Amino acid sequence: MRNQQRWLLLLLRHHSLAQPHINQSPFQLNPSLRSITCSTFHSRASHILPYQPRSFSTSEFPVEHKDSDQIVVLTDIFSKPNRANDQIKLDLESNNVIMTHDLVIKALRSFNTAPDEARRFFNWVLENESERLSSKVYNYMLGILGSNGFVKEFWIMVEIMKSKGYGVSRVTFNRAIERFEKDKLSDDVKKLRELYGCSELADNSSEEVYSRVCKLIRGNVWGDDVEKQLRESKFEFSSELISMVLETLECETNKALIFFRWIEDSGLFKHNEQTFNAMAKVLGREESGEKFWKLVDEMRTAGFEMERETYIRVLDNFVKRKMIKDAVDLYEFAMVGINKPSSQDCTFLLKKITVSKELDLDLFSKVLRVFTESGNSLTGANLDAILKSLTSVDRFGECNKILKAMEDAGFTPSHIQQSKIAFNLGSGGKDKESNEFMNYIESSGTTPKSKTWTSLIEGYCEAGDLAKASDAFEMMVEKEGSSHAGYALELLVSLHCRKRRAIHAFKLVEKMVTEKELRVWHTTYKLLVGKLLAQRGFEEALDVLCLMKSQDYPPFMDPFIKYLSKRGSAEDALAFTAAVTVKKFPSTSVFLNLFEAYFKAGRRNEAQDFLAICPRYIRNHADVLNLFCSMKPQKTTATIPATA
């Protein structure tokens, strides 16, 4: 009973640790491995942040796993030789590739039969992300070298691993020995067998010790016997070994935590940043939420930092389990430390909050506050990503809440973004939200530009809402004037015509020209003329010609000639010639075109009627007379048979 109480204390206690001294030295490598070098690890400064107990959230959204996509990117990058380090970093950042221990393993697996690419990748990780390397990674790289016949490089890597205390795993041994025997490298086969058979490597390598410790802990109920065997084993517990054991015990969090506490209390090991992070990864699960927060607060109090890989893995767990509040708290925790999340992490969280079952503005605003208080500024890219997420869950109408929260964080959308928002609200039938949005722009001190109004009208037209589009157009002209209303008017005219309201469209155009002095686009006039003629609005179409003339546009005659030739009367034709008259007399070519169209349509009588009421100078014009003469029906001559 007493032992059970002691183990429970190990499991639950939350104590402070003194600032440790981390002393890790760099090591030199044989130049034969080209750029394989190592960087010195530095101890990190402490940032103490008190945290309150957390409560769990139940927001809902899916989590994307992009390891396969990242492997494709890595394969493409490291398949190209002689690339500069900065260029590689830029490519990784632009593709949102975040280097983790798991990703390194998966990448090496993909390079299994491409040793040159594998070496380039391994060397780059060693120089830039050396904390991602472990005994497992070294063994995998060693296996690639051995199985692909890189014998010299294989033995150099073995020496490097020995200097780090890493042994050769059985899997790696089997891969290498198979290739050495195939290539009849008897000396290397003998050397490798001796190496693997050495008691130091076989019995006390990190891999072997790890295997025995895991088997002992997982195969027994924790108790005095387990503790006794661990003490008497004389194992050398390293950061690497403890981290591997904790990772294996991830599904047995209580055992992992008991082992973590006991190993230090027993005096066998003093926890450091690596082991704290390993334990944090294990506890970053739904059922261990409170224990996780106690541990990370303890870690920071001890002067250790949360590693980027830990942050990513725990955040992923929180997201998968719909623990959005904890995900935001984790982001806040990490932003106070040295290994700050990137700007993409901010966008990621904002998107996830946005597509949750219910939009939690408090959490949304908290992420914005943490991001900006760390010296960052929100950009248009942040807003674009959030709006895209809103659209994906059909909740674009909530964009005004998002904009208000971002405004409080110091962000104002660009005019282009305002136009996009206006269009989406209009096309989505969000009338109330559209009004709120336009009022929001005015209240924020930036009067809506004509482009924003036009986009709103275009959205309404896209939705086929003629009434809302008309109201918005009237408001636009009232507030902005008519100087930039040409495109909006064309949109409105087009919608009127699609609804077979061409005459109403004409009245709108006439009003805008006469009352607001709006200069109508030439294309709008052409559109209106064609639709009026198609919708029995001949008189109004003639009036459009007068409006065009008043704004110095050339007359648009083709649809009139086509219309008159098929169904127009002689009086209609004469009215048309009067409407297109620029000077005192109509052009002769207009009459000729009309006559030809009548004849082509087979309406000779209508052509004669029209000629009869034409001015004298047209009736007597040589070209007109010649045209009519050429169109007279040919008289047939009867042939009288000859008499015999």
XYZ file of C-alpha atoms in Angstrom:
644
model
C 0.000 0.000 0.000
C 2.844 2.341 0.880
C 4.550 1.665 -2.457
C 1.320 2.348 -4.320
C 1.054 5.727 -2.608
C 4.653 6.509 -3.542
C 4.050 5.649 -7.195
C 0.924 7.779 -7.182
C 3.027 10.681 -5.912
C 5.498 10.095 -8.739
C 2.604 10.205 -11.147
C 0.922 13.330 -9.866
C 3.526 15.558 -8.302
C 4.335 18.909 -9.793
C 7.652 20.221 -8.575
C 10.135 22.889 -9.615
C 13.572 22.078 -10.938
C 16.761 24.082 -10.632
C 18.348 25.537 -13.749
C 20.495 22.712 -15.163
C 23.827 23.100 -16.838
C 23.873 21.662 -20.321
C 27.336 20.812 -21.565
C 27.396 19.348 -25.019
C 30.455 19.515 -27.211
C 30.775 19.564 -30.957
C 32.467 16.680 -32.696
C 34.678 16.520 -35.746
C 33.899 14.256 -38.676
C 36.045 12.756 -41.372
C 35.973 14.971 -44.486
C 35.297 11.918 -46.611
C 31.650 12.330 -45.745
C 31.840 15.711 -47.491
C 29.645 18.171 -45.695
C 28.667 15.994 -42.743
C 29.388 18.309 -39.846
C 27.799 18.938 -36.516
C 26.702 22.065 -34.790
C 27.084 22.912 -31.166
C 24.026 22.758 -29.009
C 23.419 25.826 -26.904
C 21.488 26.019 -23.691
C 18.415 28.149 -23.981
C 17.381 31.038 -21.810
C 14.397 30.558 -19.559
C 11.103 32.316 -20.034
C 8.808 31.787 -17.087
C 5.127 32.071 -17.742
C 2.500 31.203 -15.129
C -0.434 29.264 -16.489
C -3.903 28.812 -15.092
C -5.747 25.484 -15.184
C -7.202 24.852 -18.616
C -10.640 23.671 -19.599
C -11.272 21.687 -22.754
C -13.089 22.896 -25.809
C -15.255 20.939 -28.201
C -14.825 22.824 -31.460
C -15.001 20.604 -34.483
C -12.922 20.432 -37.651
C -10.785 18.008 -39.640
C -6.980 17.854 -39.532
C -4.917 17.493 -42.666
C -1.849 15.229 -42.730
C 0.595 16.329 -45.394
C 3.618 14.068 -44.810
C 3.265 12.490 -48.247
C 3.171 15.916 -49.888
C 6.225 16.994 -47.910
C 8.118 13.866 -48.967
C 7.420 14.759 -52.599
C 8.799 18.261 -51.984
C 11.914 16.906 -50.238
C 12.519 14.415 -53.034
C 12.345 17.191 -55.600
C 14.633 19.529 -53.638
C 17.394 17.059 -52.767
C 17.430 15.296 -56.117
C 19.164 18.403 -57.494
C 22.899 18.614 -56.680
C 24.888 21.749 -55.818
C 21.987 23.732 -54.402
C 22.787 26.588 -52.035
C 21.723 26.201 -48.420
C 19.681 29.424 -48.515
C 17.840 28.267 -51.617
C 16.948 24.972 -49.948
C 15.647 26.813 -46.884
C 13.586 29.112 -49.082
C 12.060 26.172 -50.956
C 11.206 24.400 -47.712
C 9.571 27.498 -46.250
C 7.592 28.266 -49.399
C 6.190 24.717 -49.314
C 5.501 24.841 -45.553
C 7.800 21.880 -44.885
C 8.534 21.620 -41.164
C 11.404 19.282 -40.374
C 10.592 16.760 -37.646
C 12.232 13.557 -36.496
C 9.451 11.488 -38.049
C 9.704 13.365 -41.336
C 13.482 12.781 -41.456
C 12.908 9.029 -41.049
C 10.226 8.983 -43.744
C 12.373 11.020 -46.110
C 15.360 8.695 -45.688
C 13.039 5.770 -46.328
C 12.036 7.378 -49.625
C 15.753 7.838 -50.489
C 16.481 4.164 -49.737
C 17.762 3.403 -53.240
C 19.073 6.899 -53.942
C 22.187 7.211 -51.767
C 23.378 10.511 -53.251
C 20.066 12.198 -52.502
C 20.035 10.572 -49.062
C 23.497 11.938 -48.258
C 22.573 15.426 -49.446
C 19.468 15.338 -47.287
C 21.250 13.897 -44.234
C 24.067 16.440 -44.491
C 21.600 19.304 -44.756
C 19.665 18.126 -41.692
C 22.927 17.678 -39.796
C 23.972 21.249 -40.546
C 20.607 22.939 -40.080
C 18.318 20.714 -37.979
C 20.772 18.517 -36.065
C 18.409 18.090 -33.127
C 16.232 15.951 -35.430
C 18.961 13.298 -35.665
C 18.891 10.267 -33.386
C 20.381 6.797 -33.175
C 17.499 5.608 -35.331
C 18.225 8.226 -38.008
C 21.952 7.445 -38.013
C 21.204 3.734 -38.329
C 18.868 4.324 -41.245
C 21.484 6.433 -43.035
C 24.099 3.784 -42.266
C 21.811 1.138 -43.759
C 21.439 3.174 -46.961
C 25.214 3.510 -47.299
C 25.847 -0.183 -46.634
C 23.075 -1.579 -48.814
C 24.112 0.624 -51.747
C 27.798 -0.346 -51.630
C 29.263 2.862 -50.155
C 31.751 0.896 -48.065
C 34.204 3.683 -47.222
C 31.439 6.064 -46.188
C 29.797 3.228 -44.226
C 32.799 2.759 -41.943
C 33.260 6.499 -41.496
C 29.641 6.704 -40.341
C 30.208 3.788 -37.936
C 33.054 5.712 -36.276
C 30.892 8.814 -35.985
C 28.130 6.768 -34.370
C 30.572 5.169 -31.938
C 31.750 8.631 -30.887
C 28.136 9.495 -30.096
C 27.484 6.261 -28.225
C 25.225 4.834 -30.923
C 25.347 1.157 -31.779
C 24.536 -0.638 -35.004
C 21.003 -2.005 -34.965
C 20.219 -5.531 -36.144
C 18.198 -4.229 -39.097
C 21.128 -2.099 -40.245
C 23.556 -4.988 -39.695
C 21.423 -7.311 -41.830
C 21.138 -4.782 -44.676
C 24.876 -4.113 -44.763
C 26.048 -7.722 -44.350
C 23.832 -8.852 -47.229
C 25.449 -6.342 -49.610
C 28.984 -7.010 -48.356
C 28.557 -10.757 -48.872
C 27.044 -10.208 -52.320
C 30.040 -8.065 -53.322
C 32.435 -10.655 -51.775
C 33.952 -8.103 -49.409
C 35.275 -10.726 -47.018
C 37.326 -8.302 -44.928
C 34.368 -5.985 -44.445
C 32.078 -8.911 -43.643
C 34.496 -10.077 -40.968
C 34.934 -6.573 -39.595
C 31.168 -6.004 -39.433
C 30.554 -9.344 -37.692
C 33.236 -8.522 -35.144
C 31.735 -5.085 -34.630
C 28.221 -6.381 -34.133
C 29.434 -9.282 -31.972
C 31.387 -6.959 -29.658
C 29.834 -7.056 -26.187
C 30.091 -3.302 -25.885
C 27.914 -2.783 -28.930
C 25.722 -5.845 -28.661
C 24.841 -5.595 -24.995
C 25.243 -1.954 -24.095
C 24.428 -0.030 -27.265
C 21.596 2.452 -27.012
C 19.442 0.212 -29.186
C 19.971 -2.857 -27.001
C 19.519 -1.007 -23.716
C 16.410 0.663 -25.079
C 14.953 -2.690 -26.070
C 15.619 -4.251 -22.655
C 14.287 -1.281 -20.682
C 11.094 -1.116 -22.739
C 10.555 -4.857 -22.390
C 10.989 -4.632 -18.624
C 8.614 -1.687 -18.133
C 5.937 -2.750 -20.584
C 5.933 -6.389 -19.513
C 5.453 -5.765 -15.795
C 3.311 -3.810 -13.374
C 5.463 -0.984 -12.050
C 6.724 -1.834 -8.616
C 9.768 -2.442 -6.435
C 10.923 -5.309 -8.620
C 10.979 -3.153 -11.759
C 12.818 -0.371 -9.947
C 15.331 -2.862 -8.531
C 16.081 -4.349 -11.938
C 16.563 -0.904 -13.454
C 18.987 0.081 -10.652
C 20.974 -3.130 -10.829
C 21.172 -3.180 -14.614
C 24.018 -0.647 -14.565
C 22.573 0.843 -17.731
C 23.890 4.251 -18.726
C 20.736 6.335 -19.134
C 21.230 9.047 -21.740
C 18.845 11.695 -23.024
C 18.510 9.724 -26.224
C 17.690 6.480 -24.439
C 15.109 8.002 -22.099
C 13.452 9.836 -24.981
C 13.184 6.596 -26.957
C 11.682 4.767 -23.983
C 9.138 7.518 -23.358
C 8.140 7.531 -27.009
C 7.554 3.772 -26.874
C 5.377 4.203 -23.773
C 3.203 6.819 -25.482
C 0.105 4.637 -25.222
C 0.809 3.947 -21.542
C 1.038 7.514 -20.296
C 0.906 6.643 -16.593
C 3.861 4.265 -16.882
C 5.732 6.842 -18.944
C 5.185 9.535 -16.311
C 6.108 7.228 -13.421
C 9.313 6.243 -15.235
C 10.054 9.913 -16.000
C 9.685 10.897 -12.328
C 11.434 7.833 -10.917
C 14.518 8.025 -13.139
C 15.384 11.444 -11.701
C 14.326 10.740 -8.112
C 16.503 7.637 -8.153
C 19.527 9.754 -9.058
C 20.157 7.829 -12.263
C 19.532 10.811 -14.516
C 18.944 14.568 -14.338
C 16.228 15.607 -16.767
C 17.113 18.105 -19.467
C 15.342 19.837 -22.324
C 15.308 16.766 -24.543
C 13.711 14.459 -21.978
C 11.201 17.082 -20.856
C 10.124 17.486 -24.469
C 9.889 13.724 -24.923
C 7.601 13.514 -21.896
C 5.539 16.463 -23.138
C 4.900 14.664 -26.438
C 3.564 11.668 -24.520
C 1.314 13.742 -22.270
C 0.012 15.943 -25.059
C -3.062 13.802 -25.357
C -6.704 14.350 -24.486
C -6.714 12.099 -21.443
C -3.535 13.686 -20.069
C -4.384 17.359 -20.515
C -3.908 18.535 -16.944
C -0.696 16.521 -16.522
C 0.626 17.983 -19.759
C 0.118 21.577 -18.641
C 1.729 20.880 -15.275
C 4.727 19.344 -17.009
C 5.297 22.169 -19.506
C 4.960 24.800 -16.779
C 7.504 22.832 -14.775
C 9.742 22.582 -17.843
C 9.717 26.333 -18.392
C 10.277 27.038 -14.703
C 13.355 24.829 -14.949
C 14.626 26.998 -17.799
C 13.933 24.620 -20.666
C 12.146 25.413 -23.917
C 9.503 23.553 -25.847
C 11.009 22.289 -29.081
C 9.365 23.022 -32.391
C 8.739 19.325 -33.011
C 7.022 18.954 -29.636
C 4.801 21.927 -30.366
C 3.784 20.525 -33.747
C 3.021 17.037 -32.461
C 1.015 18.191 -29.442
C -0.834 20.791 -31.494
C -1.762 18.065 -33.961
C -3.104 15.923 -31.105
C -5.161 18.809 -29.738
C -6.544 19.595 -33.165
C -7.481 15.973 -33.923
C -9.289 15.743 -30.598
C -11.162 19.020 -31.146
C -9.418 20.676 -28.187
C -9.264 24.121 -29.768
C -8.922 26.034 -26.522
C -5.898 23.926 -25.576
C -4.446 24.420 -29.054
C -4.719 28.190 -28.612
C -3.221 27.985 -25.103
C -0.340 25.951 -26.520
C 0.217 28.596 -29.185
C 0.274 31.296 -26.501
C 2.719 29.238 -24.421
C 5.057 28.695 -27.371
C 4.965 32.345 -28.474
C 6.497 33.409 -25.157
C 9.426 31.036 -25.614
C 12.463 31.099 -27.855
C 11.143 28.607 -30.417
C 8.242 30.786 -31.503
C 5.652 29.381 -33.900
C 5.782 30.811 -37.407
C 3.256 33.182 -38.948
C 1.802 30.159 -40.754
C 0.942 28.671 -37.361
C -1.122 31.747 -36.566
C -2.998 31.411 -39.848
C -3.469 27.680 -39.263
C -5.126 28.264 -35.892
C -7.280 31.118 -37.167
C -8.531 28.899 -39.982
C -9.319 26.054 -37.609
C -11.224 28.345 -35.258
C -13.089 29.761 -38.239
C -14.330 26.384 -39.476
C -15.230 25.091 -36.027
C -18.798 24.108 -35.303
C -19.343 27.548 -33.808
C -17.117 30.570 -34.335
C -15.458 31.347 -30.989
C -14.512 35.014 -31.307
C -12.776 35.024 -27.923
C -10.335 32.344 -29.080
C -9.986 34.038 -32.454
C -9.151 37.370 -30.824
C -6.752 35.683 -28.408
C -4.684 34.257 -31.258
C -4.609 37.685 -32.913
C -3.545 39.342 -29.668
C -0.753 36.839 -28.991
C 0.469 37.162 -32.574
C 0.537 40.968 -32.660
C 1.897 41.409 -29.128
C 4.920 39.380 -30.215
C 5.778 42.108 -32.715
C 4.032 40.627 -35.734
C 1.582 42.325 -38.062
C -1.430 40.814 -39.747
C -1.376 40.796 -43.542
C -3.816 40.411 -46.364
C -2.709 36.785 -46.714
C -4.075 36.073 -43.233
C -7.457 37.499 -44.161
C -7.543 35.709 -47.524
C -6.929 32.350 -45.837
C -9.629 32.991 -43.239
C -12.185 34.086 -45.825
C -11.431 30.967 -47.858
C -12.106 28.852 -44.778
C -15.388 30.669 -44.142
C -16.424 29.965 -47.715
C -15.552 26.274 -47.360
C -18.097 25.869 -44.550
C -20.697 28.154 -46.153
C -20.443 30.757 -43.391
C -19.145 33.759 -45.307
C -21.838 35.872 -43.678
C -19.771 35.855 -40.479
C -16.954 37.772 -42.134
C -18.013 41.024 -40.443
C -17.225 39.503 -37.039
C -13.834 38.433 -38.343
C -13.131 41.884 -39.772
C -14.047 43.576 -36.493
C -11.700 41.300 -34.541
C -8.888 41.914 -37.024
C -9.534 45.653 -36.945
C -9.107 45.571 -33.158
C -5.745 43.889 -33.818
C -4.713 46.747 -36.108
C -5.580 45.315 -39.507
C -7.619 46.977 -42.250
C -8.471 45.080 -45.442
C -7.191 46.460 -48.727
C -9.562 47.912 -51.306
C -9.152 44.762 -53.386
C -10.135 42.614 -50.427
C -13.071 44.890 -49.668
C -14.274 44.387 -53.224
C -13.961 40.597 -52.952
C -15.885 40.568 -49.694
C -18.613 42.797 -51.119
C -19.019 40.527 -54.145
C -19.206 37.355 -52.057
C -21.770 38.857 -49.708
C -23.882 40.087 -52.614
C -23.676 36.873 -54.613
C -24.416 34.857 -51.477
C -27.662 36.686 -50.868
C -26.389 38.134 -47.573
C -28.315 41.406 -47.694
C -28.131 42.186 -43.987
C -24.451 41.325 -43.809
C -23.794 43.374 -46.963
C -25.304 46.454 -45.348
C -23.303 45.812 -42.180
C -20.139 45.465 -44.241
C -20.620 48.741 -46.119
C -21.436 50.478 -42.822
C -18.330 48.902 -41.283
C -16.143 50.365 -44.023
C -17.636 53.810 -43.500
C -17.317 53.618 -39.712
C -13.682 52.520 -39.984
C -12.861 55.829 -41.625
C -12.337 54.527 -45.141
C -15.226 55.471 -47.400
C -16.173 52.601 -49.714
C -14.601 53.108 -53.110
C -16.582 52.864 -56.318
C -14.928 49.494 -56.996
C -16.324 48.140 -53.738
C -19.810 49.363 -54.617
C -19.448 47.922 -58.102
C -18.392 44.553 -56.682
C -21.413 44.529 -54.389
C -23.690 45.288 -57.351
C -21.948 42.615 -59.399
C -22.571 40.144 -56.579
C -26.267 40.998 -56.460
C -26.434 40.646 -60.246
C -24.703 37.277 -60.011
C -27.427 36.209 -57.589
C -30.103 37.648 -59.890
C -31.366 40.054 -57.208
C -32.449 43.004 -59.336
C -34.031 44.960 -56.487
C -30.930 44.834 -54.270
C -28.635 45.591 -57.195
C -30.751 48.626 -58.126
C -30.800 49.906 -54.543
C -27.037 49.513 -54.276
C -26.537 51.329 -57.586
C -28.694 54.264 -56.471
C -26.730 54.432 -53.220
C -23.422 54.284 -55.094
C -24.331 57.188 -57.379
C -25.619 59.181 -54.428
C -22.454 58.683 -52.369
C -19.747 58.414 -55.026
C -21.204 60.322 -57.952
C -21.553 58.980 -61.470
C -18.013 59.369 -62.759
C -17.081 55.714 -62.094
C -20.518 54.123 -62.388
C -20.264 52.962 -66.011
C -19.469 49.310 -65.336
C -22.043 49.051 -62.561
C -24.684 50.478 -64.896
C -23.803 47.937 -67.568
C -24.163 45.128 -65.020
C -27.576 46.439 -64.046
C -28.700 46.902 -67.662
C -27.607 43.356 -68.458
C -29.585 41.951 -65.516
C -32.685 43.935 -66.506
C -32.421 42.578 -70.034
C -31.937 38.992 -68.852
C -35.194 39.367 -66.969
C -36.850 40.747 -70.155
C -37.038 44.222 -68.683
C -35.166 46.045 -71.451
C -37.550 49.008 -71.396
C -36.946 49.456 -67.650
C -33.229 49.329 -68.375
C -33.677 52.086 -70.958
C -35.528 54.273 -68.459
C -32.690 53.788 -65.966
C -30.071 54.735 -68.574
C -32.078 57.751 -69.684
C -32.408 58.920 -66.085
C -28.694 58.511 -65.406
C -27.775 60.457 -68.563
C -30.243 63.317 -68.170
C -30.222 63.715 -64.387
C -26.788 62.480 -63.271
C -24.814 63.219 -66.459
C -23.440 59.697 -66.354
C -21.346 58.820 -69.391
C -22.647 55.444 -70.457
C -20.230 52.914 -71.920
C -20.483 52.292 -75.666
C -20.878 48.565 -74.992
C -23.833 49.306 -72.712
C -25.598 51.234 -75.455
C -24.994 48.429 -77.946
C -26.310 45.840 -75.500
C -29.390 47.914 -74.755
C -30.231 48.555 -78.426
C -30.082 44.868 -79.280
C -32.216 43.826 -76.320
C -34.815 46.569 -76.883
C -35.324 45.517 -80.480
C -35.629 41.885 -79.382
C -38.175 42.824 -76.705
C -40.478 45.023 -78.849
C -38.921 48.299 -77.785
C -38.299 49.898 -81.190
C -39.275 53.424 -80.113
C -37.040 53.216 -77.041
C -34.203 51.851 -79.182
C -34.477 54.943 -81.393
C -34.273 57.079 -78.263
C -31.085 55.245 -77.324
C -29.595 56.406 -80.640
C -30.387 59.959 -79.602
C -28.648 59.416 -76.251
C -25.622 57.985 -78.053
C -25.556 61.007 -80.343
C -25.645 63.332 -77.316
C -22.548 61.608 -75.915
C -20.695 61.670 -79.251
C -20.953 57.957 -79.957
C -21.437 56.813 -83.579
C -24.887 55.345 -84.286
C -25.242 51.608 -83.872
C -27.113 50.653 -87.053
C -26.615 46.941 -87.707
C -29.320 45.599 -85.365
C -31.789 48.211 -86.679
C -31.231 47.246 -90.320
C -31.633 43.575 -89.441
C -34.797 44.318 -87.457
C -36.384 46.578 -90.112
C -35.665 44.185 -92.960
C -37.623 41.441 -91.226
C -40.506 43.168 -89.497
C -40.227 46.958 -89.713
C -42.672 49.131 -91.658
C -41.760 51.900 -94.105
C -42.591 54.466 -91.429
C -40.269 52.663 -88.976
C -37.479 52.773 -91.520
C -37.962 56.481 -92.105
C -37.922 57.143 -88.353
C -34.661 55.213 -88.120
C -33.013 57.284 -90.864
C -34.032 60.426 -89.027
C -32.546 59.109 -85.777
C -29.173 58.393 -87.355
C -29.010 61.726 -89.183
C -25.889 63.542 -88.088
C -26.179 66.649 -90.242
C -29.142 68.086 -92.097
C -29.729 65.151 -94.420
C -29.440 61.411 -93.734
C -26.592 59.619 -95.443
C -27.396 57.975 -98.771
C -25.542 54.849 -97.668
C -28.057 54.325 -94.851
C -30.917 54.199 -97.356
C -29.001 51.935 -99.713
C -28.238 49.517 -96.860
C -31.898 49.431 -95.908
C -33.074 48.841 -99.478
C -30.568 46.032 -99.943
C -31.679 44.442 -96.668
C -35.324 44.576 -97.752
C -34.528 42.927 -101.073
C -32.364 40.284 -99.401
C -35.213 39.460 -97.013
C -37.603 39.133 -99.982
C -39.683 42.158 -98.972
C -39.792 44.030 -102.303
C -43.155 45.632 -101.598
C -41.915 47.095 -98.298
C -38.853 48.434 -100.146
C -41.170 50.129 -102.677
C -43.285 51.589 -99.842
C -40.179 52.921 -98.134
C -38.884 54.425 -101.397
C -42.188 56.185 -101.893
C -41.829 58.207 -98.672
C -38.102 58.869 -98.957
C -36.814 62.387 -99.673
C -36.648 63.344 -103.379
C -32.850 63.320 -103.466
C -32.964 59.662 -102.449
C -35.689 58.671 -104.910
C -33.756 60.273 -107.763
C -30.325 59.071 -106.691
C -28.588 57.089 -109.419
C -27.399 54.309 -107.098
C -30.894 53.862 -105.691
C -32.454 53.753 -109.169
C -29.860 51.274 -110.384
C -30.502 49.051 -107.334
C -34.252 48.962 -107.939
C -33.793 48.360 -111.669
C -31.475 45.461 -110.991
C -34.013 43.956 -108.634
C -36.973 44.070 -111.120
C -38.308 40.588 -111.923
C -37.105 39.383 -115.343
C -39.890 39.069 -117.964
C -39.927 35.677 -119.695
C -40.068 35.616 -123.520
C -42.456 33.028 -125.037
C -41.028 30.943 -127.849
C -43.418 30.538 -130.817
C -42.851 27.282 -132.530
C -42.165 27.552 -136.280
C -44.824 26.437 -138.659
C -44.050 23.964 -141.298
